[in-house]
PDB file of C-alpha atoms in Angstrom:
ATOM      1  CA  MET A   1       0.000   0.000   0.000  1.00 48.00           C
ATOM      2  CA  LYS A   2       1.310   3.397  -0.938  1.00 53.00           C
ATOM      3  CA  LEU A   3       0.925   6.028   1.807  1.00 51.00           C
ATOM      4  CA  PRO A   4       0.223   9.646   0.969  1.00 57.00           C
ATOM      5  CA  ARG A   5       3.305  11.793   1.557  1.00 56.00           C
ATOM      6  CA  ARG A   6       1.673  13.719   4.449  1.00 55.00           C
ATOM      7  CA  ASN A   7       0.756  10.472   6.298  1.00 59.00           C
ATOM      8  CA  PHE A   8       4.259   9.096   5.752  1.00 50.00           C
ATOM      9  CA  LEU A   9       5.853  12.213   7.255  1.00 54.00           C
ATOM     10  CA  HIS A  10       3.539  12.047  10.280  1.00 57.00           C
ATOM     11  CA  LEU A  11       4.478   8.404  10.876  1.00 54.00           C
ATOM     12  CA  ALA A  12       8.182   9.099  10.466  1.00 55.00           C
ATOM     13  CA  ALA A  13       8.046  11.996  12.917  1.00 56.00           C
ATOM     14  CA  GLY A  14       6.172   9.848  15.420  1.00 56.00           C
ATOM     15  CA  ALA A  15       8.723   7.054  15.154  1.00 54.00           C
ATOM     16  CA  ALA A  16      11.592   9.481  15.662  1.00 56.00           C
ATOM     17  CA  ALA A  17       9.947  10.833  18.790  1.00 54.00           C
ATOM     18  CA  LEU A  18       9.472   7.408  20.397  1.00 49.00           C
ATOM     19  CA  PRO A  19      12.963   7.134  21.988  1.00 57.00           C
ATOM     20  CA  ALA A  20      12.609  10.583  23.571  1.00 50.00           C
ATOM     21  CA  VAL A  21       9.102   9.785  24.800  1.00 46.00           C
ATOM     22  CA  SER A  22      10.243   6.458  26.279  1.00 55.00           C
ATOM     23  CA  ARG A  23      13.192   8.142  28.043  1.00 54.00           C
ATOM     24  CA  ILE A  24      10.897  10.778  29.564  1.00 57.00           C
ATOM     25  CA  ALA A  25       8.439   8.093  30.682  1.00 57.00           C
ATOM     26  CA  TRP A  26      11.333   6.117  32.160  1.00 53.00           C
ATOM     27  CA  ALA A  27      12.524   9.191  34.058  1.00 59.00           C
ATOM     28  CA  GLN A  28       9.019   9.854  35.360  1.00 68.00           C
ATOM     29  CA  ALA A  29       8.777   6.283  36.655  1.00 85.00           C
ATOM     30  CA  TYR A  30      12.259   6.406  38.228  1.00 93.00           C
ATOM     31  CA  PRO A  31      12.999   4.906  40.677  1.00 96.00           C
ATOM     32  CA  ALA A  32      11.062   1.683  40.171  1.00 96.00           C
ATOM     33  CA  ARG A  33      13.329  -0.367  42.451  1.00 97.00           C
ATOM     34  CA  PRO A  34      15.916   0.249  45.220  1.00 98.00           C
ATOM     35  CA  VAL A  35      18.839   2.578  44.445  1.00 98.00           C
ATOM     36  CA  ARG A  36      22.360   1.969  45.741  1.00 98.00           C
ATOM     37  CA  LEU A  37      24.413   4.884  47.065  1.00 98.00           C
ATOM     38  CA  ILE A  38      28.062   3.776  46.984  1.00 98.00           C
ATOM     39  CA  VAL A  39      30.225   5.348  49.710  1.00 97.00           C
ATOM     40  CA  GLY A  40      34.020   5.081  49.599  1.00 95.00           C
ATOM     41  CA  TYR A  41      34.408   5.166  53.378  1.00 90.00           C
ATOM     42  CA  ALA A  42      33.573   2.997  56.377  1.00 87.00           C
ATOM     43  CA  PRO A  43      30.300   3.487  58.289  1.00 89.00           C
ATOM     44  CA  ALA A  44      29.864   6.239  60.905  1.00 82.00           C
ATOM     45  CA  GLY A  45      32.123   8.843  59.260  1.00 83.00           C
ATOM     46  CA  GLY A  46      30.886  12.200  57.996  1.00 86.00           C
ATOM     47  CA  THR A  47      30.419  11.047  54.392  1.00 92.00           C
ATOM     48  CA  ASP A  48      28.531   7.940  55.487  1.00 92.00           C
ATOM     49  CA  ILE A  49      26.275   9.976  57.782  1.00 92.00           C
ATOM     50  CA  THR A  50      25.547  12.456  54.976  1.00 94.00           C
ATOM     51  CA  ALA A  51      24.694   9.603  52.610  1.00 96.00           C
ATOM     52  CA  ARG A  52      22.334   8.014  55.126  1.00 96.00           C
ATOM     53  CA  LEU A  53      20.579  11.296  55.846  1.00 96.00           C
ATOM     54  CA  ILE A  54      19.947  12.036  52.172  1.00 97.00           C
ATOM     55  CA  GLY A  55      19.135   8.381  51.469  1.00 98.00           C
ATOM     56  CA  GLN A  56      16.482   8.268  54.176  1.00 97.00           C
ATOM     57  CA  TRP A  57      14.907  11.498  52.926  1.00 97.00           C
ATOM     58  CA  LEU A  58      14.813  10.224  49.335  1.00 97.00           C
ATOM     59  CA  SER A  59      13.394   6.849  50.415  1.00 97.00           C
ATOM     60  CA  GLU A  60      10.499   8.577  52.168  1.00 97.00           C
ATOM     61  CA  ARG A  61      10.001  11.019  49.305  1.00 96.00           C
ATOM     62  CA  LEU A  62      10.175   8.612  46.363  1.00 96.00           C
ATOM     63  CA  GLY A  63       8.821   5.409  47.893  1.00 96.00           C
ATOM     64  CA  GLN A  64      11.856   3.285  47.068  1.00 97.00           C
ATOM     65  CA  GLN A  65      14.771   2.325  49.279  1.00 98.00           C
ATOM     66  CA  PHE A  66      18.046   4.196  48.853  1.00 98.00           C
ATOM     67  CA  ILE A  67      20.577   1.741  50.225  1.00 98.00           C
ATOM     68  CA  VAL A  68      23.968   2.975  51.415  1.00 98.00           C
ATOM     69  CA  GLU A  69      26.704   0.532  50.412  1.00 98.00           C
ATOM     70  CA  ASN A  70      30.124   1.119  51.984  1.00 96.00           C
ATOM     71  CA  ARG A  71      33.146   0.208  49.859  1.00 96.00           C
ATOM     72  CA  PRO A  72      36.134   1.731  51.669  1.00 92.00           C
ATOM     73  CA  GLY A  73      39.703   1.555  50.427  1.00 90.00           C
ATOM     74  CA  ALA A  74      42.281   3.245  48.209  1.00 91.00           C
ATOM     75  CA  GLY A  75      41.159   6.727  49.179  1.00 90.00           C
ATOM     76  CA  SER A  76      37.615   6.052  47.865  1.00 94.00           C
ATOM     77  CA  ASN A  77      38.886   4.879  44.448  1.00 97.00           C
ATOM     78  CA  ILE A  78      37.384   1.383  44.897  1.00 97.00           C
ATOM     79  CA  ALA A  79      33.907   2.854  45.290  1.00 98.00           C
ATOM     80  CA  THR A  80      34.382   5.270  42.406  1.00 98.00           C
ATOM     81  CA  GLU A  81      35.525   2.543  40.015  1.00 98.00           C
ATOM     82  CA  ALA A  82      32.530   0.386  40.985  1.00 98.00           C
ATOM     83  CA  VAL A  83      30.177   3.186  39.918  1.00 98.00           C
ATOM     84  CA  VAL A  84      32.162   3.957  36.758  1.00 98.00           C
ATOM     85  CA  ARG A  85      31.628   0.321  35.696  1.00 98.00           C
ATOM     86  CA  ALA A  86      27.983   0.094  36.786  1.00 98.00           C
ATOM     87  CA  LEU A  87      25.021   0.167  34.415  1.00 98.00           C
ATOM     88  CA  PRO A  88      24.131   3.812  33.648  1.00 97.00           C
ATOM     89  CA  ASP A  89      20.496   3.356  34.664  1.00 96.00           C
ATOM     90  CA  GLY A  90      20.323   5.576  37.763  1.00 97.00           C
ATOM     91  CA  TYR A  91      20.253   2.652  40.188  1.00 98.00           C
ATOM     92  CA  THR A  92      23.929   2.818  41.191  1.00 98.00           C
ATOM     93  CA  LEU A  93      25.128   6.250  42.276  1.00 98.00           C
ATOM     94  CA  LEU A  94      28.350   7.519  43.787  1.00 98.00           C
ATOM     95  CA  VAL A  95      28.555   9.597  46.940  1.00 98.00           C
ATOM     96  CA  ALA A  96      31.353  11.762  45.545  1.00 98.00           C
ATOM     97  CA  THR A  97      33.629  13.895  47.726  1.00 97.00           C
ATOM     98  CA  SER A  98      36.624  16.206  47.649  1.00 97.00           C
ATOM     99  CA  ALA A  99      38.774  13.068  47.767  1.00 96.00           C
ATOM    100  CA  ASN A 100      37.855  12.437  44.142  1.00 98.00           C
ATOM    101  CA  ALA A 101      39.338  15.830  43.246  1.00 98.00           C
ATOM    102  CA  PHE A 102      42.510  15.052  45.233  1.00 97.00           C
ATOM    103  CA  ASN A 103      42.880  11.566  43.764  1.00 97.00           C
ATOM    104  CA  ALA A 104      42.921  12.797  40.173  1.00 96.00           C
ATOM    105  CA  THR A 105      46.459  14.080  40.840  1.00 97.00           C
ATOM    106  CA  LEU A 106      47.445  12.007  43.873  1.00 96.00           C
ATOM    107  CA  TYR A 107      47.284   8.670  42.008  1.00 95.00           C
ATOM    108  CA  ASP A 108      49.357   8.262  38.855  1.00 90.00           C
ATOM    109  CA  LYS A 109      47.482   5.259  37.474  1.00 91.00           C
ATOM    110  CA  LEU A 110      43.752   5.016  37.948  1.00 95.00           C
ATOM    111  CA  ASN A 111      41.470   2.817  35.871  1.00 95.00           C
ATOM    112  CA  PHE A 112      39.153   5.768  35.292  1.00 97.00           C
ATOM    113  CA  ASN A 113      39.111   9.517  34.826  1.00 97.00           C
ATOM    114  CA  PHE A 114      36.752  10.955  37.421  1.00 98.00           C
ATOM    115  CA  ILE A 115      35.738  14.083  35.492  1.00 97.00           C
ATOM    116  CA  ARG A 116      35.247  12.141  32.258  1.00 97.00           C
ATOM    117  CA  ASP A 117      33.623   8.986  33.657  1.00 98.00           C
ATOM    118  CA  ILE A 118      31.332  10.294  36.406  1.00 98.00           C
ATOM    119  CA  ALA A 119      28.422  12.566  35.530  1.00 98.00           C
ATOM    120  CA  PRO A 120      27.827  15.271  38.161  1.00 98.00           C
ATOM    121  CA  VAL A 121      24.294  15.049  39.551  1.00 98.00           C
ATOM    122  CA  ALA A 122      24.018  17.304  42.601  1.00 98.00           C
ATOM    123  CA  GLY A 123      26.003  18.776  45.452  1.00 98.00           C
ATOM    124  CA  ILE A 124      24.808  18.089  49.003  1.00 98.00           C
ATOM    125  CA  ILE A 125      27.028  19.631  51.669  1.00 96.00           C
ATOM    126  CA  ILE A 126      30.238  21.592  52.045  1.00 94.00           C
ATOM    127  CA  VAL A 127      32.062  21.378  55.397  1.00 93.00           C
ATOM    128  CA  PRO A 128      35.043  23.436  56.570  1.00 94.00           C
ATOM    129  CA  GLU A 129      37.824  22.151  58.766  1.00 95.00           C
ATOM    130  CA  VAL A 130      38.755  23.862  62.035  1.00 96.00           C
ATOM    131  CA  MET A 131      42.381  24.785  62.682  1.00 98.00           C
ATOM    132  CA  VAL A 132      42.948  23.699  66.281  1.00 98.00           C
ATOM    133  CA  VAL A 133      46.016  23.717  68.521  1.00 98.00           C
ATOM    134  CA  HIS A 134      46.947  22.030  71.786  1.00 98.00           C
ATOM    135  CA  PRO A 135      46.640  24.453  74.744  1.00 97.00           C
ATOM    136  CA  SER A 136      50.421  24.263  75.250  1.00 96.00           C
ATOM    137  CA  VAL A 137      50.901  26.251  72.030  1.00 97.00           C
ATOM    138  CA  PRO A 138      51.172  29.923  73.074  1.00 96.00           C
ATOM    139  CA  ALA A 139      49.514  31.257  69.900  1.00 97.00           C
ATOM    140  CA  LYS A 140      45.903  32.371  70.252  1.00 97.00           C
ATOM    141  CA  THR A 141      45.432  33.724  66.717  1.00 98.00           C
ATOM    142  CA  ILE A 142      46.532  32.792  63.205  1.00 98.00           C
ATOM    143  CA  PRO A 143      49.083  35.672  63.013  1.00 98.00           C
ATOM    144  CA  GLU A 144      50.539  34.599  66.375  1.00 98.00           C
ATOM    145  CA  LEU A 145      50.818  30.987  65.184  1.00 98.00           C
ATOM    146  CA  ILE A 146      52.561  32.032  61.964  1.00 98.00           C
ATOM    147  CA  ALA A 147      55.021  34.183  63.913  1.00 98.00           C
ATOM    148  CA  TYR A 148      55.636  31.413  66.462  1.00 97.00           C
ATOM    149  CA  ALA A 149      56.184  28.810  63.727  1.00 97.00           C
ATOM    150  CA  LYS A 150      58.653  31.049  61.885  1.00 97.00           C
ATOM    151  CA  ALA A 151      60.549  31.745  65.120  1.00 97.00           C
ATOM    152  CA  ASN A 152      60.623  28.005  65.894  1.00 96.00           C
ATOM    153  CA  PRO A 153      61.036  26.217  62.537  1.00 95.00           C
ATOM    154  CA  ARG A 154      60.265  22.485  62.564  1.00 95.00           C
ATOM    155  CA  LYS A 155      59.317  22.635  66.261  1.00 95.00           C
ATOM    156  CA  ILE A 156      55.557  22.537  65.667  1.00 96.00           C
ATOM    157  CA  ASN A 157      54.113  19.310  64.251  1.00 97.00           C
ATOM    158  CA  ILE A 158      50.869  19.187  62.296  1.00 97.00           C
ATOM    159  CA  ALA A 159      48.789  16.031  62.675  1.00 97.00           C
ATOM    160  CA  SER A 160      46.761  14.639  59.803  1.00 94.00           C
ATOM    161  CA  GLY A 161      44.868  11.532  58.898  1.00 89.00           C
ATOM    162  CA  THR A 162      45.863   9.648  55.769  1.00 89.00           C
ATOM    163  CA  ILE A 163      48.435  10.993  53.324  1.00 93.00           C
ATOM    164  CA  GLY A 164      46.607  13.015  50.693  1.00 94.00           C
ATOM    165  CA  GLY A 165      43.484  13.298  52.834  1.00 93.00           C
ATOM    166  CA  PRO A 166      41.601  16.501  53.708  1.00 94.00           C
ATOM    167  CA  ALA A 167      43.635  17.445  56.805  1.00 94.00           C
ATOM    168  CA  HIS A 168      46.857  16.867  54.886  1.00 96.00           C
ATOM    169  CA  VAL A 169      46.087  18.983  51.825  1.00 97.00           C
ATOM    170  CA  ALA A 170      44.555  21.728  54.000  1.00 97.00           C
ATOM    171  CA  ALA A 171      47.786  21.827  56.023  1.00 97.00           C
ATOM    172  CA  GLU A 172      50.012  21.862  52.943  1.00 97.00           C
ATOM    173  CA  LEU A 173      48.092  24.786  51.454  1.00 97.00           C
ATOM    174  CA  PHE A 174      48.465  26.708  54.729  1.00 98.00           C
ATOM    175  CA  LYS A 175      52.206  26.026  54.873  1.00 97.00           C
ATOM    176  CA  MET A 176      52.661  27.079  51.237  1.00 97.00           C
ATOM    177  CA  MET A 177      50.709  30.318  51.648  1.00 98.00           C
ATOM    178  CA  THR A 178      52.366  31.324  54.947  1.00 98.00           C
ATOM    179  CA  GLY A 179      55.932  30.131  54.340  1.00 97.00           C
ATOM    180  CA  THR A 180      55.955  28.158  57.590  1.00 97.00           C
ATOM    181  CA  ASP A 181      57.984  24.986  58.184  1.00 96.00           C
ATOM    182  CA  MET A 182      55.840  22.646  60.270  1.00 97.00           C
ATOM    183  CA  PRO A 183      56.494  18.902  59.821  1.00 97.00           C
ATOM    184  CA  LEU A 184      53.508  16.684  59.065  1.00 96.00           C
ATOM    185  CA  VAL A 185      52.786  13.629  61.220  1.00 96.00           C
ATOM    186  CA  SER A 186      50.325  11.358  59.422  1.00 93.00           C
ATOM    187  CA  TYR A 187      48.076   8.689  60.938  1.00 92.00           C
ATOM    188  CA  ARG A 188      45.876   5.967  59.507  1.00 86.00           C
ATOM    189  CA  SER A 189      42.809   8.117  60.175  1.00 83.00           C
ATOM    190  CA  GLY A 190      41.692  11.309  61.850  1.00 86.00           C
ATOM    191  CA  GLY A 191      40.739   9.613  65.131  1.00 87.00           C
ATOM    192  CA  PRO A 192      44.275   8.630  66.231  1.00 92.00           C
ATOM    193  CA  ALA A 193      45.602  12.008  65.017  1.00 93.00           C
ATOM    194  CA  LEU A 194      43.085  13.820  67.218  1.00 93.00           C
ATOM    195  CA  THR A 195      43.978  11.582  70.173  1.00 94.00           C
ATOM    196  CA  ASP A 196      47.662  12.512  69.921  1.00 96.00           C
ATOM    197  CA  LEU A 197      46.748  16.191  69.539  1.00 97.00           C
ATOM    198  CA  LEU A 198      44.736  16.012  72.762  1.00 97.00           C
ATOM    199  CA  GLY A 199      47.735  14.365  74.432  1.00 97.00           C
ATOM    200  CA  GLY A 200      50.145  17.034  73.222  1.00 97.00           C
ATOM    201  CA  GLN A 201      52.305  14.683  71.108  1.00 97.00           C
ATOM    202  CA  VAL A 202      51.475  16.929  68.125  1.00 97.00           C
ATOM    203  CA  GLN A 203      50.539  20.590  68.279  1.00 98.00           C
ATOM    204  CA  VAL A 204      48.297  21.569  65.351  1.00 98.00           C
ATOM    205  CA  MET A 205      45.588  19.922  63.269  1.00 97.00           C
ATOM    206  CA  PHE A 206      43.073  20.818  60.601  1.00 97.00           C
ATOM    207  CA  ALA A 207      40.249  18.809  62.147  1.00 94.00           C
ATOM    208  CA  THR A 208      36.681  18.145  61.122  1.00 89.00           C
ATOM    209  CA  MET A 209      34.054  20.262  62.836  1.00 87.00           C
ATOM    210  CA  PRO A 210      32.049  17.339  64.330  1.00 82.00           C
ATOM    211  CA  SER A 211      35.143  15.625  65.755  1.00 86.00           C
ATOM    212  CA  SER A 212      36.710  18.708  67.333  1.00 90.00           C
ATOM    213  CA  ILE A 213      33.961  21.113  68.368  1.00 87.00           C
ATOM    214  CA  GLY A 214      33.248  19.329  71.668  1.00 89.00           C
ATOM    215  CA  TYR A 215      36.915  19.489  72.698  1.00 94.00           C
ATOM    216  CA  VAL A 216      37.051  23.162  71.741  1.00 93.00           C
ATOM    217  CA  ARG A 217      34.017  23.973  73.889  1.00 90.00           C
ATOM    218  CA  ALA A 218      35.489  21.953  76.782  1.00 95.00           C
ATOM    219  CA  GLY A 219      38.762  23.876  76.575  1.00 95.00           C
ATOM    220  CA  LYS A 220      40.830  20.803  75.685  1.00 97.00           C
ATOM    221  CA  LEU A 221      41.738  22.295  72.301  1.00 97.00           C
ATOM    222  CA  ARG A 222      42.001  25.907  71.146  1.00 98.00           C
ATOM    223  CA  ALA A 223      40.341  26.789  67.848  1.00 97.00           C
ATOM    224  CA  LEU A 224      42.119  29.474  65.839  1.00 98.00           C
ATOM    225  CA  ALA A 225      40.018  29.640  62.673  1.00 98.00           C
ATOM    226  CA  VAL A 226      37.722  27.844  60.270  1.00 97.00           C
ATOM    227  CA  THR A 227      38.991  27.075  56.792  1.00 97.00           C
ATOM    228  CA  ALA A 228      35.912  28.059  54.768  1.00 95.00           C
ATOM    229  CA  ALA A 229      35.629  31.318  52.854  1.00 92.00           C
ATOM    230  CA  THR A 230      33.024  32.579  55.345  1.00 92.00           C
ATOM    231  CA  ARG A 231      32.508  32.105  59.066  1.00 92.00           C
ATOM    232  CA  SER A 232      30.628  29.037  60.293  1.00 89.00           C
ATOM    233  CA  ASP A 233      27.215  29.226  61.944  1.00 84.00           C
ATOM    234  CA  ALA A 234      28.420  26.522  64.355  1.00 82.00           C
ATOM    235  CA  LEU A 235      31.261  28.767  65.603  1.00 86.00           C
ATOM    236  CA  PRO A 236      30.179  32.274  64.554  1.00 90.00           C
ATOM    237  CA  ASP A 237      32.777  34.097  66.683  1.00 93.00           C
ATOM    238  CA  LEU A 238      35.654  32.166  65.138  1.00 95.00           C
ATOM    239  CA  PRO A 239      37.421  33.958  62.251  1.00 97.00           C
ATOM    240  CA  THR A 240      38.319  32.357  58.951  1.00 97.00           C
ATOM    241  CA  VAL A 241      41.917  31.615  58.005  1.00 98.00           C
ATOM    242  CA  ALA A 242      41.393  33.894  54.997  1.00 98.00           C
ATOM    243  CA  GLU A 243      40.884  36.900  57.274  1.00 98.00           C
ATOM    244  CA  PHE A 244      44.636  36.667  57.964  1.00 98.00           C
ATOM    245  CA  VAL A 245      45.862  34.673  54.943  1.00 98.00           C
ATOM    246  CA  PRO A 246      43.991  36.197  51.971  1.00 97.00           C
ATOM    247  CA  GLY A 247      42.834  33.614  49.455  1.00 97.00           C
ATOM    248  CA  TYR A 248      43.091  30.611  51.757  1.00 98.00           C
ATOM    249  CA  GLU A 249      40.071  28.323  51.579  1.00 97.00           C
ATOM    250  CA  PHE A 250      39.445  24.668  52.229  1.00 97.00           C
ATOM    251  CA  SER A 251      36.081  22.935  52.462  1.00 95.00           C
ATOM    252  CA  PHE A 252      35.272  19.257  52.106  1.00 95.00           C
ATOM    253  CA  TRP A 253      32.319  18.769  49.794  1.00 97.00           C
ATOM    254  CA  THR A 254      29.994  15.819  49.245  1.00 97.00           C
ATOM    255  CA  GLY A 255      27.572  15.246  46.399  1.00 98.00           C
ATOM    256  CA  ILE A 256      26.125  12.653  44.041  1.00 98.00           C
ATOM    257  CA  GLY A 257      27.608  11.359  40.787  1.00 98.00           C
ATOM    258  CA  ALA A 258      26.437   8.767  38.261  1.00 98.00           C
ATOM    259  CA  PRO A 259      27.995   6.691  35.470  1.00 98.00           C
ATOM    260  CA  ARG A 260      28.770   9.065  32.600  1.00 97.00           C
ATOM    261  CA  THR A 261      26.101   7.858  30.121  1.00 97.00           C
ATOM    262  CA  THR A 262      23.231   7.966  32.620  1.00 98.00           C
ATOM    263  CA  PRO A 263      20.289   9.564  30.766  1.00 97.00           C
ATOM    264  CA  ALA A 264      20.015  13.316  31.265  1.00 97.00           C
ATOM    265  CA  GLU A 265      16.365  12.912  32.240  1.00 97.00           C
ATOM    266  CA  ILE A 266      17.383  10.728  35.222  1.00 97.00           C
ATOM    267  CA  VAL A 267      20.181  13.113  36.217  1.00 98.00           C
ATOM    268  CA  ASP A 268      17.853  16.122  36.051  1.00 97.00           C
ATOM    269  CA  LYS A 269      15.096  14.406  38.016  1.00 97.00           C
ATOM    270  CA  PHE A 270      17.525  13.320  40.723  1.00 96.00           C
ATOM    271  CA  ASN A 271      19.014  16.811  40.879  1.00 98.00           C
ATOM    272  CA  LYS A 272      15.549  18.301  41.411  1.00 98.00           C
ATOM    273  CA  GLU A 273      14.831  15.846  44.237  1.00 97.00           C
ATOM    274  CA  ILE A 274      18.156  16.659  45.930  1.00 97.00           C
ATOM    275  CA  SER A 275      17.420  20.377  45.561  1.00 97.00           C
ATOM    276  CA  THR A 276      14.061  19.851  47.256  1.00 98.00           C
ATOM    277  CA  ALA A 277      15.775  17.858  50.017  1.00 97.00           C
ATOM    278  CA  LEU A 278      18.296  20.628  50.652  1.00 97.00           C
ATOM    279  CA  GLY A 279      15.424  23.063  51.147  1.00 97.00           C
ATOM    280  CA  ASP A 280      13.792  20.882  53.783  1.00 96.00           C
ATOM    281  CA  PRO A 281      14.303  22.591  57.183  1.00 96.00           C
ATOM    282  CA  THR A 282      14.658  19.317  59.104  1.00 95.00           C
ATOM    283  CA  LEU A 283      17.273  17.840  56.757  1.00 95.00           C
ATOM    284  CA  LYS A 284      19.038  21.186  56.514  1.00 93.00           C
ATOM    285  CA  ALA A 285      19.323  21.291  60.308  1.00 92.00           C
ATOM    286  CA  ARG A 286      20.689  17.730  60.412  1.00 92.00           C
ATOM    287  CA  LEU A 287      23.341  18.648  57.852  1.00 92.00           C
ATOM    288  CA  ALA A 288      24.172  21.774  59.849  1.00 89.00           C
ATOM    289  CA  ASP A 289      24.841  19.497  62.832  1.00 86.00           C
ATOM    290  CA  LEU A 290      27.744  18.118  60.771  1.00 86.00           C
ATOM    291  CA  GLY A 291      29.197  21.630  60.710  1.00 85.00           C
ATOM    292  CA  GLY A 292      28.451  22.339  57.080  1.00 87.00           C
ATOM    293  CA  ALA A 293      26.242  24.273  54.721  1.00 91.00           C
ATOM    294  CA  VAL A 294      24.152  22.916  51.853  1.00 95.00           C
ATOM    295  CA  LEU A 295      25.672  22.908  48.363  1.00 96.00           C
ATOM    296  CA  PRO A 296      22.743  23.471  45.978  1.00 96.00           C
ATOM    297  CA  GLY A 297      22.860  23.953  42.223  1.00 98.00           C
ATOM    298  CA  SER A 298      22.335  22.320  38.847  1.00 98.00           C
ATOM    299  CA  PRO A 299      24.368  19.366  37.543  1.00 98.00           C
ATOM    300  CA  ALA A 300      26.401  21.892  35.526  1.00 98.00           C
ATOM    301  CA  ASP A 301      27.063  23.942  38.675  1.00 98.00           C
ATOM    302  CA  PHE A 302      28.274  20.844  40.512  1.00 98.00           C
ATOM    303  CA  GLY A 303      30.435  19.837  37.540  1.00 98.00           C
ATOM    304  CA  LYS A 304      32.023  23.306  37.467  1.00 98.00           C
ATOM    305  CA  HIS A 305      32.755  23.074  41.193  1.00 98.00           C
ATOM    306  CA  ILE A 306      34.392  19.650  40.745  1.00 98.00           C
ATOM    307  CA  GLY A 307      36.545  20.932  37.882  1.00 98.00           C
ATOM    308  CA  GLU A 308      37.740  23.957  39.852  1.00 98.00           C
ATOM    309  CA  GLU A 309      38.506  21.845  42.925  1.00 97.00           C
ATOM    310  CA  THR A 310      40.415  19.275  40.874  1.00 98.00           C
ATOM    311  CA  GLU A 311      42.589  21.985  39.344  1.00 97.00           C
ATOM    312  CA  LYS A 312      43.183  23.806  42.657  1.00 97.00           C
ATOM    313  CA  TRP A 313      44.191  20.768  44.691  1.00 97.00           C
ATOM    314  CA  GLY A 314      46.170  19.282  41.823  1.00 97.00           C
ATOM    315  CA  LYS A 315      48.489  22.292  42.042  1.00 97.00           C
ATOM    316  CA  VAL A 316      48.882  21.879  45.830  1.00 97.00           C
ATOM    317  CA  ILE A 317      49.537  18.137  45.618  1.00 97.00           C
ATOM    318  CA  ARG A 318      52.150  18.583  42.888  1.00 97.00           C
ATOM    319  CA  ALA A 319      53.857  21.492  44.657  1.00 96.00           C
ATOM    320  CA  ALA A 320      54.031  19.580  47.955  1.00 95.00           C
ATOM    321  CA  ASN A 321      55.032  16.373  46.141  1.00 95.00           C
ATOM    322  CA  ILE A 322      52.364  14.383  47.999  1.00 94.00           C
ATOM    323  CA  LYS A 323      52.388  10.678  47.200  1.00 91.00           C
ATOM    324  CA  PRO A 324      49.795   8.119  48.348  1.00 88.00           C
ATOM    325  CA  GLU A 325      50.756   5.630  51.037  1.00 76.00           C
TER     326      GLU A 325
END
């Protein structure tokens, strides 16, 4: 049967539109089964807690379970590679962090390229560190610490968790920008580093807000500054490092990434749900308890942030010649 030209064109246009229609319908139905949130750290840490908070909110909102799956090891590279190799269907997502930006330079040979292979979905939280000192250190301000360190080179030790971790790169940036010579003492994690700081075996640490704020309030540690660009609501009277060292900024961010070919409709829908979550007063307050602020924005905004962070910390890691353990 020979179709009139007009009918043929209508049919052809309809057929061409089918894939787009099916993708939109798929996105509208998403999620139709449980979603895995892959975390590159052990349970009970800040990243794990963030993942569980957002996962619980999404489970209640979308009617499907968001299951947190912990795959620690290799500075979170094991978890990242698992998501890179997962089906790009929106059911396996990465809880991405600043560590992914560090690792792009820290590790010479990775089986993936984070910026190329992980699609940015949404930011969640950005958390500053707190620069704390043992009470035996006479300095009570950042300028006093810089002066004391320069008058006593290599006499003040900075504690950090793992090599190439947040406390380490934050410390290296501070040393580079202030010209101070303070040896780094690294530990397997932040917990033992904080224990030795409390005992006075080391003198300075860039510590996480949740782990250190109680000791600061109890007078067991002295807080000098927060590392974010602006003051923290958790410690509003505490200055930023940048108030004395212009341009200094360190914040540990957490967000969601997906395999690179995940359909844009899924990415956009998930981004909208995260944006709604970050506007929820209860969830916002729970995230604030971790010492951070929400990190809203589009997938493009989050991708831009990741790119800038990767470039910034790549320069610090190369300049300090940091190598993974």
